[in-house]
Short mmCIF file of C-alpha atoms in Angstrom, two decimals:
data_model
loop_
_atom_site.label_atom_id
_atom_site.label_comp_id
_atom_site.label_asym_id
_atom_site.label_seq_id
_atom_site.Cartn_x
_atom_site.Cartn_y
_atom_site.Cartn_z
CA MET A 342 115.02 159.69 170.22
CA THR A 343 113.48 163.15 170.03
CA PRO A 344 112.22 164.84 166.86
CA ARG A 345 114.97 166.58 164.94
CA ASP A 346 115.12 168.62 161.76
CA GLU A 347 117.31 167.20 159.03
CA ALA A 348 119.06 169.06 156.22
CA ALA A 349 117.54 166.34 154.03
CA LEU A 350 115.92 162.98 154.53
CA GLN A 351 118.43 160.14 154.60
CA PRO A 352 117.82 156.37 154.53
CA VAL A 353 118.21 154.69 157.90
CA TRP A 354 119.67 151.57 156.23
CA ASP A 355 121.45 151.15 152.91
CA GLY A 356 120.05 147.75 151.98
CA TYR A 357 116.84 146.71 150.25
CA CYS A 358 113.86 147.02 152.60
CA ALA A 359 110.66 148.00 150.77
CA ASP A 360 107.17 148.47 152.24
CA PRO A 361 108.70 149.04 155.69
CA PHE A 362 106.67 148.45 158.84
CA VAL A 363 107.98 149.02 162.38
CA VAL A 364 106.88 147.47 165.67
CA ALA A 365 107.87 149.12 168.96
CA GLY A 366 108.62 146.75 171.83
CA PRO A 367 110.30 146.59 175.21
CA VAL A 368 113.68 145.81 173.62
CA GLY A 369 113.57 148.46 170.90
CA TYR A 370 112.15 148.45 167.40
CA THR A 371 111.79 145.79 164.73
CA MET A 372 111.41 146.76 161.07
CA TYR A 373 110.02 144.38 158.47
CA GLY A 374 110.22 144.89 154.72
CA SER A 375 109.85 143.22 151.35
CA ALA A 376 113.06 141.96 149.76
CA PRO A 377 113.76 140.44 146.33
CA GLY A 378 113.75 136.70 146.94
CA PRO A 379 114.77 134.81 150.09
CA LEU A 380 117.55 136.17 152.28
CA PRO A 381 120.82 134.27 152.87
CA ASP A 382 119.26 132.45 155.84
CA GLY A 383 116.52 131.09 153.55
CA LEU A 384 113.79 133.21 155.15
CA HIS A 385 111.63 135.90 153.57
CA PHE A 386 111.13 139.52 154.62
CA GLN A 387 114.08 141.58 155.77
CA THR A 388 114.16 142.41 159.48
CA LEU A 389 116.16 145.18 161.14
CA HIS A 390 116.56 146.09 164.80
CA SER A 391 117.12 149.48 166.40
CA ASN A 392 117.18 150.97 169.87
CA ASP A 393 116.62 154.55 168.71
CA LEU A 394 115.05 154.51 165.19
CA VAL A 395 118.31 155.99 163.86
CA SER A 396 120.85 153.13 163.79
CA TRP A 397 119.55 149.82 162.41
CA ALA A 398 121.18 146.37 162.39
CA ASP A 399 120.45 143.56 159.94
CA THR A 400 118.81 140.67 161.82
CA GLY A 401 118.10 138.39 158.87
CA GLY A 402 114.79 137.10 157.57
CA ALA A 403 111.44 136.84 159.32
CA LEU A 404 109.23 134.28 157.55
CA GLU A 405 109.74 130.61 156.77
CA PRO A 406 108.94 129.77 153.12
CA LEU A 407 105.55 128.32 152.32
CA PRO A 408 105.41 124.54 151.88
CA GLY A 409 106.16 123.40 148.35
CA ALA A 410 102.55 122.64 147.50
CA LEU A 411 101.57 126.31 147.97
CA PRO A 412 102.43 128.94 145.34
CA GLY A 413 104.74 131.57 146.70
CA THR A 414 107.66 132.85 144.65
CA GLU A 415 107.00 136.44 145.75
CA TYR A 416 106.27 137.59 149.30
CA TRP A 417 105.07 141.17 149.76
CA ALA A 418 104.41 143.85 152.35
CA PRO A 419 104.40 142.29 155.84
CA GLU A 420 102.71 143.94 158.80
CA VAL A 421 102.87 142.57 162.34
CA VAL A 422 100.60 143.04 165.35
CA GLN A 423 100.51 141.46 168.79
CA ALA A 424 97.32 139.95 170.20
CA ASP A 425 96.60 137.24 172.75
CA GLY A 426 100.31 136.88 173.50
CA VAL A 427 101.11 136.01 169.86
CA PHE A 428 102.77 138.01 167.09
CA TRP A 429 100.69 137.86 163.92
CA MET A 430 102.15 138.63 160.50
CA TYR A 431 99.86 139.53 157.59
CA TYR A 432 101.33 139.43 154.08
CA SER A 433 100.63 138.36 150.51
CA ALA A 434 102.18 135.57 148.50
CA GLY A 435 101.90 134.81 144.79
CA VAL A 436 103.81 133.82 141.69
CA GLY A 437 105.57 136.89 140.34
CA ASP A 438 102.94 139.63 140.32
CA LYS A 439 100.06 137.18 139.73
CA ASP A 440 97.58 135.38 141.96
CA HIS A 441 98.53 137.07 145.21
CA HIS A 442 96.44 136.12 148.24
CA LEU A 443 96.52 137.36 151.82
CA ARG A 444 98.02 135.03 154.38
CA VAL A 445 98.80 134.85 158.11
CA ALA A 446 101.89 133.67 159.99
CA THR A 447 102.65 133.60 163.72
CA ALA A 448 105.68 133.74 166.01
CA GLU A 449 106.46 133.95 169.70
CA GLY A 450 108.57 137.09 169.35
CA PRO A 451 108.71 140.11 167.03
CA GLN A 452 111.75 138.87 165.09
CA GLY A 453 110.28 135.45 164.43
CA PRO A 454 110.84 133.17 162.76
CA PHE A 455 107.22 133.39 161.60
CA ARG A 456 105.49 130.28 160.30
CA ASP A 457 102.48 130.38 158.00
CA VAL A 458 99.36 128.95 159.67
CA GLY A 459 97.87 127.57 156.44
CA VAL A 460 95.06 130.11 156.02
CA ASP A 461 94.18 131.93 152.78
CA LEU A 462 92.22 134.99 153.86
CA THR A 463 91.09 135.86 150.33
CA PRO A 464 90.26 132.61 148.48
CA GLY A 465 87.50 134.29 146.47
CA LEU A 466 89.64 137.13 145.10
CA THR A 467 91.89 136.93 142.05
CA PHE A 468 94.43 139.36 143.50
CA ALA A 469 94.90 140.81 146.99
CA ILE A 470 98.00 142.49 148.48
CA ASP A 471 99.20 144.82 151.22
CA PRO A 472 97.17 143.67 154.25
CA SER A 473 97.13 146.15 157.13
CA PRO A 474 95.36 145.14 160.37
CA PHE A 475 93.83 147.93 162.49
CA ARG A 476 92.42 147.63 166.02
CA ASP A 477 89.86 150.29 166.88
CA ASP A 478 89.37 151.74 170.35
CA ASP A 479 86.31 149.51 170.90
CA GLY A 480 88.43 146.39 170.40
CA SER A 481 87.19 145.57 166.89
CA TRP A 482 89.73 144.56 164.26
CA TRP A 483 89.67 145.54 160.59
CA LEU A 484 91.88 144.41 157.71
CA TYR A 485 92.64 146.97 155.01
CA PHE A 486 94.18 145.74 151.76
CA ALA A 487 94.37 146.32 148.01
CA THR A 488 92.49 144.30 145.40
CA ASP A 489 91.68 144.61 141.68
CA GLN A 490 88.50 146.22 140.32
CA LEU A 491 87.52 146.24 136.64
CA ASP A 492 84.06 147.84 136.75
CA THR A 493 85.19 151.39 137.52
CA ASP A 494 85.92 154.48 135.43
CA ARG A 495 89.63 153.88 136.06
CA PRO A 496 90.12 150.10 136.37
CA GLY A 497 92.95 148.89 138.54
CA THR A 498 93.92 148.07 142.09
CA SER A 499 91.68 149.66 144.74
CA ILE A 500 91.56 149.93 148.54
CA ALA A 501 89.24 147.61 150.47
CA VAL A 502 88.44 146.71 154.08
CA ALA A 503 86.97 143.63 155.77
CA PRO A 504 86.00 143.10 159.40
CA MET A 505 88.28 140.60 161.12
CA THR A 506 86.06 137.95 162.67
CA SER A 507 89.18 136.52 164.32
CA MET A 508 92.92 136.90 163.86
CA LEU A 509 92.62 134.11 161.29
CA SER A 510 89.47 135.06 159.40
CA ILE A 511 87.75 138.03 157.77
CA GLY A 512 84.19 138.84 156.75
CA PRO A 513 82.99 140.22 153.39
CA HIS A 514 85.08 143.07 152.07
CA THR A 515 83.98 146.55 151.01
CA ILE A 516 85.69 148.67 148.35
CA LEU A 517 86.60 152.04 149.90
CA LEU A 518 88.68 153.96 147.36
CA THR A 519 89.22 153.62 143.61
CA ALA A 520 91.46 155.64 141.33
CA THR A 521 90.25 159.13 140.41
CA ALA A 522 93.29 160.89 138.95
CA ASP A 523 96.00 160.58 136.31
CA TRP A 524 98.82 160.45 138.89
CA GLN A 525 97.44 157.09 140.03
CA ARG A 526 97.96 155.48 136.62
CA TYR A 527 100.26 152.48 136.77
CA GLN A 528 100.49 151.78 133.04
CA ALA A 529 98.68 152.84 129.89
CA ASP A 530 97.39 150.08 127.58
CA ARG A 531 98.28 147.30 129.97
CA GLU A 532 97.41 143.76 128.89
CA ILE A 533 95.62 142.31 131.90
CA TYR A 534 92.57 140.13 132.61
CA GLY A 535 92.14 139.28 128.93
CA GLY A 536 92.01 142.88 127.72
CA VAL A 537 93.98 146.08 127.27
CA ARG A 538 93.32 148.79 129.83
CA ASP A 539 94.77 151.98 131.24
CA TRP A 540 95.60 150.43 134.61
CA HIS A 541 95.60 152.41 137.84
CA THR A 542 96.94 151.47 141.25
CA LEU A 543 96.03 152.35 144.83
CA GLU A 544 97.86 150.23 147.39
CA GLY A 545 99.65 150.15 150.74
CA PRO A 546 96.80 151.37 152.98
CA GLN A 547 97.32 152.05 156.66
CA VAL A 548 94.77 153.51 159.06
CA VAL A 549 95.23 155.30 162.37
CA ARG A 550 92.72 157.00 164.65
CA HIS A 551 93.42 160.52 165.87
CA ASP A 552 91.03 162.87 167.68
CA ASP A 553 87.97 160.75 166.82
CA ARG A 554 88.75 160.72 163.09
CA TYR A 555 90.20 157.92 161.04
CA TRP A 556 93.10 158.73 158.73
CA MET A 557 94.32 156.53 155.91
CA CYS A 558 97.62 156.80 154.09
CA TYR A 559 97.65 155.00 150.75
CA SER A 560 100.11 154.89 147.86
CA GLY A 561 99.29 155.41 144.19
CA GLY A 562 100.83 155.23 140.75
CA ASN A 563 103.66 153.10 139.40
CA TRP A 564 106.04 152.00 142.14
CA HIS A 565 108.92 151.91 139.62
CA GLN A 566 108.67 155.61 138.82
CA ALA A 567 109.17 159.02 140.39
CA GLY A 568 105.44 159.83 140.27
CA TYR A 569 104.68 157.21 142.91
CA GLY A 570 103.54 158.82 146.16
CA VAL A 571 101.19 158.76 149.14
CA ALA A 572 97.82 160.46 149.57
CA LEU A 573 95.55 160.89 152.59
CA ALA A 574 91.90 160.07 153.16
CA ALA A 575 89.70 160.66 156.21
CA ALA A 576 86.52 159.08 157.58
CA GLY A 577 84.30 158.97 160.63
CA HIS A 578 84.17 155.15 160.74
CA PRO A 579 86.58 152.36 159.74
CA GLN A 580 84.28 151.41 156.86
CA GLY A 581 83.94 154.98 155.69
CA PRO A 582 82.82 156.68 153.63
CA TRP A 583 86.41 157.74 153.01
CA HIS A 584 87.25 161.06 151.40
CA GLN A 585 90.60 161.99 149.86
CA GLN A 586 92.22 164.99 151.50
CA GLY A 587 93.73 167.51 149.10
CA ASP A 588 94.70 167.01 145.48
CA GLY A 589 97.34 164.44 144.60
CA ALA A 590 100.06 162.72 146.66
CA THR A 591 99.96 165.35 149.39
CA PHE A 592 101.50 163.21 152.14
CA LEU A 593 104.62 161.95 150.34
CA SER A 594 105.87 162.72 146.84
CA SER A 595 109.11 163.22 144.97
CA ALA A 596 108.41 166.97 144.86
CA LYS A 597 107.88 167.11 148.60
CA THR A 598 110.84 164.96 149.66
CA GLY A 599 113.37 165.22 146.85
CA LEU A 600 113.38 161.40 146.71
CA THR A 601 112.45 159.07 143.88
CA GLY A 602 109.17 157.25 144.35
CA PRO A 603 108.61 157.62 148.11
CA GLY A 604 105.76 155.43 149.24
CA HIS A 605 104.16 152.46 150.95
CA ASN A 606 104.49 154.07 154.34
CA SER A 607 103.45 153.08 157.84
CA LEU A 608 102.87 155.22 160.91
CA LEU A 609 103.86 154.55 164.50
CA THR A 610 104.13 156.21 167.88
CA ASP A 611 107.61 155.60 169.25
CA LEU A 612 108.49 154.57 172.81
CA LEU A 613 108.83 158.24 173.84
CA GLY A 614 105.42 159.19 172.48
CA PHE A 615 106.52 160.88 169.24
CA ASP A 616 104.77 160.04 165.96
CA ARG A 617 106.77 158.78 162.99
CA ALA A 618 106.30 157.97 159.32
CA VAL A 619 108.27 155.04 157.90
CA PHE A 620 108.48 154.67 154.11
CA HIS A 621 110.74 153.60 151.26
CA ALA A 622 112.27 155.37 148.26
CA TRP A 623 114.64 154.37 145.46
CA ASP A 624 118.37 154.89 145.69
CA GLU A 625 120.08 157.11 143.12
CA HIS A 626 120.81 154.12 140.84
CA HIS A 627 117.23 152.80 141.04
CA THR A 628 118.45 149.46 142.33
CA ARG A 629 117.24 149.43 145.95
CA ARG A 630 114.19 150.68 147.80
CA ARG A 631 115.65 151.82 151.10
CA PRO A 632 113.80 152.64 154.34
CA TYR A 633 113.35 156.12 155.81
CA VAL A 634 112.03 157.29 159.19
CA ALA A 635 110.67 160.84 159.43
CA ALA A 636 109.10 162.90 162.20
CA LEU A 637 105.35 163.32 161.93
CA ASP A 638 103.18 166.27 162.93
CA TRP A 639 99.39 166.51 163.23
CA THR A 640 97.45 169.43 161.81
CA SER A 641 93.77 170.14 161.23
CA GLY A 642 94.28 168.57 157.82
CA GLY A 643 95.69 165.34 159.24
CA PRO A 644 99.21 163.94 159.60
CA CYS A 645 102.11 165.50 157.72
CA VAL A 646 105.77 164.63 157.39
CA ARG A 647 107.94 167.31 158.97
CA ASP A 648 109.64 169.70 156.52
CA THR A 649 112.15 167.96 154.28
CA GLY A 650 115.32 169.13 152.67
CA ALA A 651 113.53 169.70 149.34
CA GLU A 652 111.07 172.11 151.00
CA GLN A 653 113.79 173.87 152.98
CA ALA A 654 115.86 174.38 149.84
CA SER A 655 112.92 175.88 147.99
CA ARG A 656 112.51 178.48 150.72
CA SER A 657 116.17 179.30 151.24
CA GLY A 658 117.13 179.59 147.55
CA PRO A 659 120.05 177.94 145.75
#
């Protein structure tokens, strides 16, 4: 597949596949995404397969349910990496939107089935979601994720990182980014943690290295609403300090794409060497978060999604 300009961004699959993450392999591409509840095969996390990033086929679920003794009614935001001949899936599990912890599952192939290895990576945290493993050029591994912070000017969910001491363990985490702007508000006067707060959300981090700089995409706001979008931050080291680039959701937004609530993206280099952004957005009836794949360009200001139909229309008139 070569980069191509579209009249407008279109979903690559019409089903529910939120928080999409794509792995490139010798037999094509595997996409993983969050889905509401278990799939018909009893597994969690939607998987899709494609040979060209354009046409995608439903290949069922990816993850076996947790044993009954472990809480896990909701399974969120899987990411998969390969190391030591094993495919490792990082995800969160909790009851509804409460008590989410980061977990690890393994499989012999990219489409699974993945089986949880029985490790809670974040036993000391009340809430942790959206794990994103990153391997630096020196071979070190880092796990980026989102966790709640109350002692900030804008309390809410913030971005953190921890060194991975193995594929099954992490060291102490460091908070990297907290909310700084109104567009990152999730809900005003939210009842949470025994109080009422204006709650803010940063989530869905992913880090890539490009030209000796580290670039992070992260989502912000309320994922139910049109104001949800993706911002960029840059750093000179995986642990930062990280600095937001630009003002607002400059990487993905409803204004930029013409879509409702685009977000929780991942980046990949395809098998032909082209860079891509994979993300979700709501359908017109606000019933499904569908996956999108867009061409990605690099500028002095970092990665940017190639011009979308909304931008083209604004330049060409009605």
